[in-house]
């Protein structure tokens, strides 16, 4: 460990002259430096002041104006950087505000160390103001580990524990509740440690999978977000090319699954059991990489589960393997397992599948079609831009007309909970300084975490925010058709002025309803030095996301 103390707080020394006793705050700052968590995302309150006192110059504090946004910013930063992010919330109320995005971080497998202030230990028996009852249980079951240390001296060790658990695959959030008077208490520095993050899959099961792939006439791959998260994408491409097999993205894939301009990419599996069965039925073996088997959103029968088709699943997520209910599960790192599998599989001489048909370029119309918006944006985006998406009702149009080509080039939420992607885009921009980020957010989604625009403006981030305004909750309109419901209230959202809201937080904006002006508006946002919002009024008609079985 670095053992750096720029704050010059008092320390007592042992007989060998080495620092032995320091304050909890001092030990925590040294620990955060050693763990690479010197960017802190927070929304402060009185129970956090002992931690924030005399803030060191080598730390960056990123202020979010609401705790759900704070957690999503930290989540985006952690996913984009591949390192755990530190998040500091205010007592039980702050954690309560944040819980929706704590759930999303759990689903995203985002490594976070979340802390929240607690009232002073001496007050806790009296149910004090800002006291949290059973604080460590509050975020369960959507944190991997949580605690409120029994003693003030145990706080640094608890944070170290939380860090190591958060970084073990499958990654995820952890939580530590810290009483406000613990920071000045004496403690000892945690011992320096290194822990492994990955485990290798069972070689015997990899051999079984290799043999099955070699014997298959028509295998198919289904790839999920773990592949990109573990930087195993090139190995996945090499495996698919050796097999000459088509590749589908898993349902609700929250990161890029495969380069979407690759000739072996077959498309995106819908989260509907009959649709998945129909897409995979022509194949005699299914290999699932870094994804559950399968994520469903609507009820129905998946005939694949009873057809006897061999299925192999490679994932770090033991829970996903246990829940699969079919096939052979191989738990282990994709980073280690995919290169090993690709090396074992012989080069196939089968004829590769034909490339999937590409849609014709959409035509301009008024109102603007979502397809035309995404096609126009695709032409203007820099090659290294990162797309962050939360526009569920228009996701099929985005997937058809805005192909993601590069690893690390796409993020969305795995939970289905709105209010993640705009603040996550702020965290991703902080993790990739200078890289252009395009956040594509629906008008309904935008209102959950719009205050993240203020943080983007304060940080002068190169963030283009495209608000796809269809006048309401489009996904609800689509589901109303699927479920045969009528007259549902609370779907329309009239009277929102996103340009005025953005300008009020220091972010310039434009509104576009004429397709002739669309390209210039998008180009302006993509070259603006800081954040800029473009509100695009699109056709309110919504495609059917799922069809009745």
Short mmCIF file of C-alpha atoms in Angstrom, two decimals:
data_model
loop_
_atom_site.label_atom_id
_atom_site.label_comp_id
_atom_site.label_asym_id
_atom_site.label_seq_id
_atom_site.Cartn_x
_atom_site.Cartn_y
_atom_site.Cartn_z
CA UNK A 1 0.00 0.00 0.00
CA UNK A 2 1.14 3.55 -0.66
CA UNK A 3 0.76 4.87 2.92
CA UNK A 4 0.44 8.47 1.73
CA UNK A 5 -0.93 11.03 4.19
CA UNK A 6 -1.12 14.47 2.52
CA UNK A 7 -3.53 15.68 5.22
CA UNK A 8 -0.75 15.52 7.89
CA UNK A 9 -3.11 14.22 10.53
CA UNK A 10 -1.59 13.01 13.77
CA UNK A 11 -0.20 9.48 13.93
CA UNK A 12 1.43 7.55 16.72
CA UNK A 13 4.51 5.52 15.94
CA UNK A 14 5.66 2.13 17.07
CA UNK A 15 9.10 1.29 18.29
CA UNK A 16 10.37 0.68 14.75
CA UNK A 17 9.44 4.22 13.71
CA UNK A 18 6.67 3.08 11.35
CA UNK A 19 3.18 4.59 11.60
CA UNK A 20 0.97 2.33 13.66
CA UNK A 21 -2.11 4.21 14.80
CA UNK A 22 -3.94 6.66 12.55
CA UNK A 23 -7.49 7.98 12.35
CA UNK A 24 -10.21 6.03 10.59
CA UNK A 25 -10.44 8.81 8.01
CA UNK A 26 -6.70 8.76 7.39
CA UNK A 27 -6.63 5.00 6.98
CA UNK A 28 -9.64 5.13 4.66
CA UNK A 29 -8.06 7.74 2.40
CA UNK A 30 -4.89 5.66 2.13
CA UNK A 31 -6.99 2.60 1.35
CA UNK A 32 -8.97 4.41 -1.35
CA UNK A 33 -5.75 5.54 -2.99
CA UNK A 34 -4.39 1.99 -3.00
CA UNK A 35 -7.64 0.67 -4.50
CA UNK A 36 -7.70 3.32 -7.23
CA UNK A 37 -10.92 4.87 -5.90
CA UNK A 38 -9.89 8.52 -5.77
CA UNK A 39 -12.97 9.64 -7.73
CA UNK A 40 -15.83 9.79 -5.23
CA UNK A 41 -19.45 10.18 -6.34
CA UNK A 42 -21.66 11.69 -3.69
CA UNK A 43 -24.47 13.80 -2.35
CA UNK A 44 -23.36 14.95 1.11
CA UNK A 45 -25.16 15.43 4.40
CA UNK A 46 -24.29 16.09 8.00
CA UNK A 47 -23.45 12.45 8.81
CA UNK A 48 -20.75 12.48 6.08
CA UNK A 49 -18.91 15.64 7.16
CA UNK A 50 -16.25 13.74 9.09
CA UNK A 51 -15.30 11.92 5.90
CA UNK A 52 -15.37 15.08 3.75
CA UNK A 53 -13.39 17.26 6.18
CA UNK A 54 -10.13 18.65 4.72
CA UNK A 55 -10.76 17.05 1.34
CA UNK A 56 -7.40 16.00 -0.18
CA UNK A 57 -6.23 17.58 -3.41
CA UNK A 58 -5.54 14.26 -5.10
CA UNK A 59 -9.20 13.18 -4.80
CA UNK A 60 -12.02 14.19 -7.14
CA UNK A 61 -15.50 14.68 -5.68
CA UNK A 62 -18.30 14.40 -8.26
CA UNK A 63 -21.49 15.93 -6.90
CA UNK A 64 -24.85 14.60 -8.02
CA UNK A 65 -28.05 16.39 -7.08
CA UNK A 66 -30.02 13.27 -6.15
CA UNK A 67 -28.79 9.95 -4.83
CA UNK A 68 -30.21 7.74 -7.60
CA UNK A 69 -28.20 9.82 -10.07
CA UNK A 70 -25.11 9.53 -7.87
CA UNK A 71 -25.26 5.71 -7.89
CA UNK A 72 -25.86 5.59 -11.65
CA UNK A 73 -22.89 7.91 -12.27
CA UNK A 74 -20.69 5.64 -10.18
CA UNK A 75 -22.10 2.59 -12.00
CA UNK A 76 -21.31 4.07 -15.43
CA UNK A 77 -17.82 5.01 -14.28
CA UNK A 78 -17.16 1.53 -12.89
CA UNK A 79 -18.46 -0.30 -15.97
CA UNK A 80 -16.52 1.92 -18.36
CA UNK A 81 -13.26 1.87 -16.39
CA UNK A 82 -13.41 -1.76 -15.23
CA UNK A 83 -12.58 -0.63 -11.67
CA UNK A 84 -14.72 -0.35 -8.57
CA UNK A 85 -16.19 3.10 -7.98
CA UNK A 86 -16.73 4.69 -4.57
CA UNK A 87 -20.13 6.19 -3.79
CA UNK A 88 -20.96 8.19 -0.65
CA UNK A 89 -24.64 8.69 0.25
CA UNK A 90 -26.48 10.43 3.08
CA UNK A 91 -27.96 8.19 5.74
CA UNK A 92 -31.04 5.99 5.25
CA UNK A 93 -33.00 8.58 3.27
CA UNK A 94 -30.18 8.99 0.76
CA UNK A 95 -29.78 5.26 0.36
CA UNK A 96 -33.55 4.97 -0.01
CA UNK A 97 -33.53 7.49 -2.85
CA UNK A 98 -30.76 5.50 -4.50
CA UNK A 99 -32.22 2.00 -4.21
CA UNK A 100 -33.67 1.86 -7.74
CA UNK A 101 -30.23 2.32 -9.22
CA UNK A 102 -28.64 0.06 -6.60
CA UNK A 103 -30.93 -2.63 -8.04
CA UNK A 104 -29.80 -1.64 -11.54
CA UNK A 105 -26.12 -1.82 -10.49
CA UNK A 106 -26.82 -5.32 -9.18
CA UNK A 107 -28.32 -6.35 -12.52
CA UNK A 108 -25.52 -4.59 -14.41
CA UNK A 109 -22.87 -6.41 -12.35
CA UNK A 110 -21.26 -3.04 -11.68
CA UNK A 111 -18.51 -3.04 -9.01
CA UNK A 112 -19.45 -0.33 -6.51
CA UNK A 113 -18.47 0.38 -2.93
CA UNK A 114 -21.44 2.31 -1.53
CA UNK A 115 -21.19 3.99 1.86
CA UNK A 116 -23.80 5.92 3.79
CA UNK A 117 -23.49 8.02 6.91
CA UNK A 118 -25.08 6.83 10.14
CA UNK A 119 -25.81 8.82 13.29
CA UNK A 120 -23.21 8.87 16.07
CA UNK A 121 -22.90 5.57 17.91
CA UNK A 122 -23.73 7.17 21.27
CA UNK A 123 -27.11 8.33 19.92
CA UNK A 124 -28.22 5.13 18.20
CA UNK A 125 -29.97 3.58 21.24
CA UNK A 126 -32.31 6.62 21.33
CA UNK A 127 -33.71 6.40 17.74
CA UNK A 128 -32.10 9.71 16.75
CA UNK A 129 -32.84 11.99 13.82
CA UNK A 130 -31.04 10.55 10.74
CA UNK A 131 -30.47 7.27 12.52
CA UNK A 132 -30.80 4.19 10.29
CA UNK A 133 -32.37 1.10 11.87
CA UNK A 134 -30.64 -2.12 10.80
CA UNK A 135 -28.76 -0.13 8.18
CA UNK A 136 -26.81 -3.04 6.71
CA UNK A 137 -30.05 -4.86 5.82
CA UNK A 138 -31.62 -1.93 3.98
CA UNK A 139 -30.10 -2.51 0.50
CA UNK A 140 -30.33 -6.31 0.63
CA UNK A 141 -30.70 -8.48 -1.41
CA UNK A 142 -29.29 -6.24 -4.14
CA UNK A 143 -25.80 -5.84 -2.72
CA UNK A 144 -23.27 -8.66 -2.64
CA UNK A 145 -22.15 -7.83 0.90
CA UNK A 146 -23.03 -5.22 3.50
CA UNK A 147 -22.21 -4.33 7.08
CA UNK A 148 -22.14 -1.67 9.75
CA UNK A 149 -18.83 -2.29 11.54
CA UNK A 150 -19.08 -3.24 15.19
CA UNK A 151 -16.29 -0.82 16.14
CA UNK A 152 -15.09 2.44 14.66
CA UNK A 153 -11.63 0.90 14.25
CA UNK A 154 -13.10 -1.70 11.88
CA UNK A 155 -14.31 0.81 9.26
CA UNK A 156 -11.23 0.71 6.96
CA UNK A 157 -11.15 -3.08 7.03
CA UNK A 158 -14.88 -3.18 6.19
CA UNK A 159 -14.35 -0.89 3.20
CA UNK A 160 -11.44 -3.06 2.04
CA UNK A 161 -13.66 -6.13 2.39
CA UNK A 162 -16.40 -4.40 0.38
CA UNK A 163 -13.93 -3.50 -2.37
CA UNK A 164 -12.62 -7.03 -2.79
CA UNK A 165 -16.12 -8.54 -2.84
CA UNK A 166 -17.33 -5.93 -5.35
CA UNK A 167 -14.48 -6.78 -7.72
CA UNK A 168 -14.89 -10.57 -7.58
CA UNK A 169 -16.82 -11.86 -10.60
CA UNK A 170 -19.66 -11.58 -11.01
CA UNK A 171 -19.01 -8.01 -9.91
CA UNK A 172 -21.62 -6.01 -8.08
CA UNK A 173 -22.37 -3.35 -5.47
CA UNK A 174 -21.48 -3.62 -1.79
CA UNK A 175 -22.49 -1.41 1.14
CA UNK A 176 -20.94 -0.09 4.37
CA UNK A 177 -22.85 2.03 6.92
CA UNK A 178 -20.49 4.34 8.84
CA UNK A 179 -21.47 6.20 12.04
CA UNK A 180 -20.63 9.89 11.85
CA UNK A 181 -18.26 9.92 14.84
CA UNK A 182 -16.12 7.02 13.57
CA UNK A 183 -13.88 9.11 11.31
CA UNK A 184 -11.76 10.62 14.08
CA UNK A 185 -11.40 7.37 16.02
CA UNK A 186 -7.99 5.63 16.13
CA UNK A 187 -7.30 2.55 14.04
CA UNK A 188 -4.49 0.75 12.25
CA UNK A 189 -3.82 0.72 8.55
CA UNK A 190 -5.19 -2.36 6.75
CA UNK A 191 -2.52 -4.73 5.53
CA UNK A 192 -1.75 -4.49 1.80
CA UNK A 193 -3.51 -7.21 -0.16
CA UNK A 194 -3.97 -8.51 -3.68
CA UNK A 195 -6.88 -10.80 -4.51
CA UNK A 196 -7.77 -12.60 -7.70
CA UNK A 197 -10.85 -11.47 -9.59
CA UNK A 198 -11.37 -14.42 -11.93
CA UNK A 199 -11.57 -18.17 -11.76
CA UNK A 200 -10.88 -20.51 -14.64
CA UNK A 201 -13.64 -22.81 -15.91
CA UNK A 202 -13.46 -26.59 -15.48
CA UNK A 203 -11.13 -27.96 -18.23
CA UNK A 204 -13.12 -31.22 -18.45
CA UNK A 205 -16.36 -29.35 -19.16
CA UNK A 206 -14.59 -27.16 -21.72
CA UNK A 207 -13.43 -30.38 -23.41
CA UNK A 208 -17.02 -31.68 -23.42
CA UNK A 209 -18.19 -28.43 -24.99
CA UNK A 210 -15.43 -28.62 -27.60
CA UNK A 211 -16.43 -32.16 -28.56
CA UNK A 212 -20.08 -31.18 -28.86
CA UNK A 213 -19.23 -28.17 -31.02
CA UNK A 214 -17.06 -30.30 -33.28
CA UNK A 215 -19.90 -32.79 -33.76
CA UNK A 216 -22.63 -30.21 -34.37
CA UNK A 217 -23.79 -29.55 -37.91
CA UNK A 218 -25.28 -26.12 -37.22
CA UNK A 219 -24.25 -24.54 -33.90
CA UNK A 220 -25.34 -21.06 -32.84
CA UNK A 221 -23.88 -18.63 -30.31
CA UNK A 222 -25.85 -16.39 -27.94
CA UNK A 223 -23.59 -13.74 -26.40
CA UNK A 224 -24.31 -11.46 -23.45
CA UNK A 225 -22.78 -8.48 -21.66
CA UNK A 226 -20.18 -10.38 -19.63
CA UNK A 227 -18.06 -10.81 -22.76
CA UNK A 228 -17.58 -7.05 -23.17
CA UNK A 229 -17.30 -6.52 -19.41
CA UNK A 230 -14.35 -8.92 -19.24
CA UNK A 231 -12.66 -7.58 -22.41
CA UNK A 232 -13.15 -11.03 -23.95
CA UNK A 233 -14.69 -9.72 -27.16
CA UNK A 234 -11.80 -10.52 -29.51
CA UNK A 235 -11.76 -14.10 -28.21
CA UNK A 236 -15.52 -14.36 -28.82
CA UNK A 237 -15.06 -13.18 -32.40
CA UNK A 238 -12.22 -15.67 -32.92
CA UNK A 239 -14.41 -18.50 -31.61
CA UNK A 240 -17.36 -17.56 -33.82
CA UNK A 241 -15.10 -17.34 -36.87
CA UNK A 242 -13.55 -20.75 -36.14
CA UNK A 243 -17.04 -22.22 -35.87
CA UNK A 244 -18.44 -20.18 -38.77
CA UNK A 245 -21.55 -19.95 -36.63
CA UNK A 246 -24.14 -17.16 -36.39
CA UNK A 247 -24.17 -15.00 -33.28
CA UNK A 248 -27.25 -13.57 -31.55
CA UNK A 249 -27.18 -10.92 -28.83
CA UNK A 250 -28.88 -12.12 -25.66
CA UNK A 251 -32.21 -10.50 -24.68
CA UNK A 252 -31.85 -7.10 -23.03
CA UNK A 253 -28.10 -7.17 -23.50
CA UNK A 254 -26.78 -4.17 -21.55
CA UNK A 255 -23.50 -3.90 -23.47
CA UNK A 256 -22.32 -4.73 -26.97
CA UNK A 257 -22.45 -8.51 -27.49
CA UNK A 258 -20.72 -8.73 -30.87
CA UNK A 259 -19.66 -6.22 -33.55
CA UNK A 260 -22.98 -5.48 -35.21
CA UNK A 261 -21.46 -5.01 -38.67
CA UNK A 262 -19.78 -8.45 -38.57
CA UNK A 263 -21.12 -10.88 -41.21
CA UNK A 264 -21.75 -13.54 -38.53
CA UNK A 265 -23.94 -11.26 -36.42
CA UNK A 266 -27.53 -12.52 -36.70
CA UNK A 267 -29.34 -9.88 -34.63
CA UNK A 268 -30.99 -9.40 -31.26
CA UNK A 269 -33.06 -12.03 -29.48
CA UNK A 270 -36.39 -10.74 -28.24
CA UNK A 271 -37.26 -11.33 -24.58
CA UNK A 272 -40.22 -13.53 -25.53
CA UNK A 273 -40.08 -17.34 -25.18
CA UNK A 274 -41.70 -18.22 -28.54
CA UNK A 275 -39.49 -15.71 -30.39
CA UNK A 276 -36.31 -17.15 -28.87
CA UNK A 277 -37.37 -20.71 -29.66
CA UNK A 278 -38.15 -19.78 -33.26
CA UNK A 279 -34.82 -18.00 -33.76
CA UNK A 280 -32.74 -20.88 -32.36
CA UNK A 281 -34.82 -23.83 -33.66
CA UNK A 282 -32.81 -24.32 -36.89
CA UNK A 283 -29.67 -25.14 -34.88
CA UNK A 284 -28.56 -28.40 -33.31
CA UNK A 285 -26.42 -26.86 -30.52
CA UNK A 286 -26.69 -23.59 -28.57
CA UNK A 287 -23.66 -22.05 -26.88
CA UNK A 288 -24.50 -19.20 -24.48
CA UNK A 289 -21.59 -16.97 -23.51
CA UNK A 290 -21.78 -14.46 -20.66
CA UNK A 291 -25.56 -14.33 -20.38
CA UNK A 292 -28.48 -16.03 -18.64
CA UNK A 293 -30.53 -18.73 -20.37
CA UNK A 294 -32.68 -16.72 -21.16
CA UNK A 295 -34.04 -13.34 -19.98
CA UNK A 296 -37.80 -13.21 -20.63
CA UNK A 297 -40.16 -10.25 -20.36
CA UNK A 298 -43.45 -11.81 -21.39
CA UNK A 299 -44.95 -15.20 -20.62
CA UNK A 300 -45.05 -18.05 -23.10
CA UNK A 301 -43.62 -21.44 -23.95
CA UNK A 302 -39.99 -21.76 -25.02
CA UNK A 303 -40.00 -24.99 -27.01
CA UNK A 304 -36.19 -25.02 -26.99
CA UNK A 305 -36.27 -26.25 -23.39
CA UNK A 306 -38.16 -29.42 -24.32
CA UNK A 307 -36.70 -30.04 -27.78
CA UNK A 308 -33.60 -31.81 -26.49
CA UNK A 309 -31.23 -29.39 -28.23
CA UNK A 310 -27.82 -29.52 -26.49
CA UNK A 311 -27.04 -26.27 -24.71
CA UNK A 312 -23.78 -25.14 -23.09
CA UNK A 313 -23.48 -21.99 -20.99
CA UNK A 314 -20.23 -20.30 -19.96
CA UNK A 315 -20.65 -17.56 -17.35
CA UNK A 316 -19.07 -16.18 -14.20
CA UNK A 317 -22.54 -15.94 -12.68
CA UNK A 318 -23.31 -19.07 -10.69
CA UNK A 319 -26.86 -17.90 -10.00
CA UNK A 320 -27.54 -17.53 -13.74
CA UNK A 321 -26.18 -21.03 -14.32
CA UNK A 322 -28.28 -22.49 -11.50
CA UNK A 323 -31.42 -20.80 -12.85
CA UNK A 324 -30.91 -21.94 -16.44
CA UNK A 325 -32.87 -25.14 -15.96
CA UNK A 326 -31.33 -26.80 -18.98
CA UNK A 327 -28.01 -27.67 -20.56
CA UNK A 328 -24.45 -27.83 -19.22
CA UNK A 329 -23.33 -24.88 -17.11
CA UNK A 330 -19.65 -24.00 -16.97
CA UNK A 331 -18.86 -21.40 -14.33
CA UNK A 332 -15.73 -19.36 -14.88
CA UNK A 333 -14.20 -16.27 -16.33
CA UNK A 334 -14.89 -15.41 -19.96
CA UNK A 335 -11.49 -13.71 -20.05
CA UNK A 336 -9.86 -17.06 -19.28
CA UNK A 337 -12.42 -19.46 -20.70
CA UNK A 338 -13.05 -18.06 -24.17
CA UNK A 339 -9.42 -18.08 -25.37
CA UNK A 340 -9.08 -21.63 -24.01
CA UNK A 341 -12.22 -22.75 -25.82
CA UNK A 342 -11.24 -21.02 -29.07
CA UNK A 343 -7.86 -22.75 -28.97
CA UNK A 344 -9.51 -26.16 -28.52
CA UNK A 345 -12.15 -25.84 -31.23
CA UNK A 346 -10.98 -26.95 -34.69
CA UNK A 347 -11.48 -24.65 -37.66
CA UNK A 348 -14.79 -25.53 -39.29
CA UNK A 349 -15.21 -25.91 -43.03
CA UNK A 350 -18.98 -25.37 -42.93
CA UNK A 351 -20.46 -22.69 -45.12
CA UNK A 352 -20.96 -19.56 -43.02
CA UNK A 353 -24.49 -18.22 -42.77
CA UNK A 354 -25.48 -15.41 -45.12
CA UNK A 355 -25.21 -11.92 -43.63
CA UNK A 356 -28.44 -10.71 -42.11
CA UNK A 357 -30.50 -8.41 -44.31
CA UNK A 358 -30.01 -4.74 -43.58
CA UNK A 359 -32.92 -2.30 -43.63
CA UNK A 360 -33.16 0.28 -46.37
CA UNK A 361 -32.25 3.83 -45.35
CA UNK A 362 -35.37 5.48 -43.94
CA UNK A 363 -36.83 8.52 -45.62
CA UNK A 364 -37.39 11.89 -44.04
CA UNK A 365 -40.91 12.56 -42.84
CA UNK A 366 -42.79 14.88 -40.57
CA UNK A 367 -43.26 13.98 -37.77
CA UNK A 368 -39.73 12.61 -37.68
CA UNK A 369 -39.52 8.84 -37.57
CA UNK A 370 -37.30 7.29 -34.90
CA UNK A 371 -35.65 5.21 -37.63
CA UNK A 372 -34.67 8.37 -39.50
CA UNK A 373 -33.28 9.92 -36.30
CA UNK A 374 -31.06 6.92 -35.54
CA UNK A 375 -29.93 6.56 -39.16
CA UNK A 376 -28.92 10.24 -39.21
CA UNK A 377 -27.11 9.97 -35.88
CA UNK A 378 -25.25 6.86 -37.06
CA UNK A 379 -23.82 8.81 -40.01
CA UNK A 380 -22.58 11.61 -37.74
CA UNK A 381 -21.17 9.77 -34.72
CA UNK A 382 -17.38 9.63 -34.41
CA UNK A 383 -16.08 6.07 -34.71
CA UNK A 384 -14.91 6.01 -31.08
CA UNK A 385 -18.09 7.51 -29.65
CA UNK A 386 -19.90 5.67 -26.85
CA UNK A 387 -23.67 5.28 -27.09
CA UNK A 388 -25.65 5.17 -23.84
CA UNK A 389 -29.29 4.26 -24.37
CA UNK A 390 -32.56 4.44 -22.46
CA UNK A 391 -35.29 4.55 -25.05
CA UNK A 392 -36.99 1.17 -24.62
CA UNK A 393 -39.95 1.78 -26.91
CA UNK A 394 -37.62 2.64 -29.81
CA UNK A 395 -34.91 0.05 -29.12
CA UNK A 396 -35.76 -2.08 -32.20
CA UNK A 397 -35.37 0.99 -34.42
CA UNK A 398 -32.08 1.89 -32.75
CA UNK A 399 -30.76 -1.65 -33.19
CA UNK A 400 -31.73 -1.62 -36.87
CA UNK A 401 -30.31 1.77 -37.80
CA UNK A 402 -27.48 2.55 -35.35
CA UNK A 403 -25.12 -0.44 -35.39
CA UNK A 404 -22.53 -0.61 -32.59
CA UNK A 405 -19.22 -1.77 -34.03
CA UNK A 406 -16.62 -1.51 -31.27
CA UNK A 407 -16.17 -3.14 -27.87
CA UNK A 408 -16.96 -0.73 -25.06
CA UNK A 409 -19.15 1.29 -27.41
CA UNK A 410 -22.59 0.73 -25.89
CA UNK A 411 -24.23 0.77 -22.45
CA UNK A 412 -27.74 0.52 -21.13
CA UNK A 413 -29.38 -0.82 -17.99
CA UNK A 414 -30.02 -4.53 -17.43
CA UNK A 415 -32.76 -3.96 -14.86
CA UNK A 416 -35.55 -2.29 -16.82
CA UNK A 417 -35.60 0.52 -14.25
CA UNK A 418 -35.75 4.01 -15.76
CA UNK A 419 -33.47 6.84 -14.65
CA UNK A 420 -30.15 5.08 -15.16
CA UNK A 421 -28.65 5.98 -18.52
CA UNK A 422 -28.37 9.79 -18.37
CA UNK A 423 -26.35 9.85 -15.12
CA UNK A 424 -24.50 6.73 -16.23
CA UNK A 425 -23.41 8.64 -19.33
CA UNK A 426 -21.88 11.25 -17.00
CA UNK A 427 -19.89 8.53 -15.22
CA UNK A 428 -18.80 6.98 -18.53
CA UNK A 429 -17.63 10.38 -19.78
CA UNK A 430 -15.57 10.84 -16.60
CA UNK A 431 -14.01 7.41 -17.12
CA UNK A 432 -13.07 8.26 -20.73
CA UNK A 433 -11.85 11.89 -20.70
CA UNK A 434 -12.29 13.59 -24.06
CA UNK A 435 -14.22 10.73 -25.67
CA UNK A 436 -17.56 11.73 -27.18
CA UNK A 437 -20.58 10.24 -25.40
CA UNK A 438 -24.05 10.18 -26.97
CA UNK A 439 -26.88 9.59 -24.50
CA UNK A 440 -30.12 8.64 -26.27
CA UNK A 441 -32.90 9.07 -23.72
CA UNK A 442 -36.70 8.89 -24.02
CA UNK A 443 -38.83 11.75 -22.76
CA UNK A 444 -40.29 9.58 -20.00
CA UNK A 445 -36.87 8.28 -18.97
CA UNK A 446 -35.40 11.77 -18.99
CA UNK A 447 -37.54 12.96 -16.12
CA UNK A 448 -36.25 10.35 -13.68
CA UNK A 449 -32.69 11.72 -13.47
CA UNK A 450 -32.65 14.96 -15.43
CA UNK A 451 -30.58 16.64 -12.69
CA UNK A 452 -27.55 14.73 -14.05
CA UNK A 453 -27.36 17.47 -16.70
CA UNK A 454 -26.17 19.85 -13.99
CA UNK A 455 -23.24 17.58 -13.12
CA UNK A 456 -22.38 17.20 -16.82
CA UNK A 457 -22.35 20.99 -17.18
CA UNK A 458 -20.26 21.51 -14.06
CA UNK A 459 -17.73 18.93 -15.30
CA UNK A 460 -17.82 20.32 -18.90
CA UNK A 461 -18.24 16.81 -20.31
CA UNK A 462 -18.42 16.15 -24.07
CA UNK A 463 -21.92 14.68 -23.78
CA UNK A 464 -24.54 14.91 -26.52
CA UNK A 465 -27.97 14.22 -25.01
CA UNK A 466 -30.60 13.28 -27.59
CA UNK A 467 -34.09 13.31 -26.09
CA UNK A 468 -36.42 11.15 -28.18
CA UNK A 469 -39.75 12.80 -27.42
CA UNK A 470 -42.78 10.75 -28.43
CA UNK A 471 -45.04 12.49 -25.94
CA UNK A 472 -45.31 9.75 -23.34
CA UNK A 473 -44.38 6.31 -22.13
CA UNK A 474 -44.16 4.57 -25.50
CA UNK A 475 -43.44 1.14 -24.08
CA UNK A 476 -46.70 1.32 -22.14
CA UNK A 477 -48.54 2.11 -25.36
CA UNK A 478 -47.02 -0.96 -26.97
CA UNK A 479 -47.78 -3.23 -24.03
CA UNK A 480 -51.35 -2.00 -23.95
CA UNK A 481 -51.80 -3.44 -27.43
CA UNK A 482 -50.09 -6.72 -26.53
CA UNK A 483 -52.16 -7.15 -23.37
CA UNK A 484 -55.43 -5.94 -24.86
CA UNK A 485 -55.90 -3.11 -22.35
CA UNK A 486 -57.61 0.19 -23.15
CA UNK A 487 -57.99 3.58 -21.55
CA UNK A 488 -54.90 3.22 -19.35
CA UNK A 489 -54.14 6.50 -17.52
CA UNK A 490 -50.72 8.00 -16.90
CA UNK A 491 -49.18 7.24 -20.30
CA UNK A 492 -49.12 10.68 -21.96
CA UNK A 493 -46.61 13.39 -20.96
CA UNK A 494 -47.69 16.74 -22.39
CA UNK A 495 -46.16 20.10 -21.56
CA UNK A 496 -42.50 19.19 -21.00
CA UNK A 497 -39.89 21.65 -22.31
CA UNK A 498 -36.57 19.83 -22.21
CA UNK A 499 -34.59 22.70 -23.76
CA UNK A 500 -35.73 25.07 -21.00
CA UNK A 501 -35.00 22.46 -18.33
CA UNK A 502 -31.50 21.91 -19.72
CA UNK A 503 -30.76 25.63 -19.98
CA UNK A 504 -31.79 26.07 -16.36
CA UNK A 505 -28.96 23.71 -15.40
CA UNK A 506 -26.32 25.34 -17.59
CA UNK A 507 -26.67 23.01 -20.57
CA UNK A 508 -27.54 24.53 -23.98
CA UNK A 509 -30.25 22.88 -26.00
CA UNK A 510 -32.16 22.80 -29.28
CA UNK A 511 -35.57 21.43 -30.24
CA UNK A 512 -36.07 19.86 -33.65
CA UNK A 513 -39.33 18.82 -35.30
CA UNK A 514 -38.28 19.37 -38.94
CA UNK A 515 -36.21 16.54 -40.52
CA UNK A 516 -34.38 19.10 -42.66
CA UNK A 517 -32.83 20.59 -39.50
CA UNK A 518 -32.04 17.32 -37.75
CA UNK A 519 -28.52 16.64 -39.06
CA UNK A 520 -27.26 20.15 -38.27
CA UNK A 521 -28.66 20.02 -34.73
CA UNK A 522 -27.10 16.62 -34.02
CA UNK A 523 -23.78 17.71 -35.51
CA UNK A 524 -23.76 20.80 -33.28
CA UNK A 525 -24.26 18.68 -30.17
CA UNK A 526 -21.56 16.22 -31.24
CA UNK A 527 -18.94 18.95 -31.65
CA UNK A 528 -19.90 21.09 -28.66
CA UNK A 529 -17.10 21.32 -26.09
CA UNK A 530 -19.41 20.53 -23.17
CA UNK A 531 -22.80 18.92 -22.81
CA UNK A 532 -25.58 19.86 -25.22
CA UNK A 533 -29.15 18.62 -25.48
CA UNK A 534 -31.15 18.06 -28.65
CA UNK A 535 -34.85 17.35 -28.17
CA UNK A 536 -36.26 15.57 -31.20
CA UNK A 537 -40.04 15.42 -31.58
CA UNK A 538 -40.67 12.01 -33.15
CA UNK A 539 -43.72 10.18 -34.39
CA UNK A 540 -45.80 9.07 -31.40
CA UNK A 541 -46.71 5.80 -33.14
CA UNK A 542 -44.91 2.92 -31.40
CA UNK A 543 -44.15 -0.50 -32.90
CA UNK A 544 -45.37 -3.61 -31.11
CA UNK A 545 -42.41 -4.76 -29.03
CA UNK A 546 -43.75 -8.29 -28.53
CA UNK A 547 -46.45 -10.11 -30.41
CA UNK A 548 -49.02 -12.35 -28.77
CA UNK A 549 -48.02 -16.00 -28.83
#
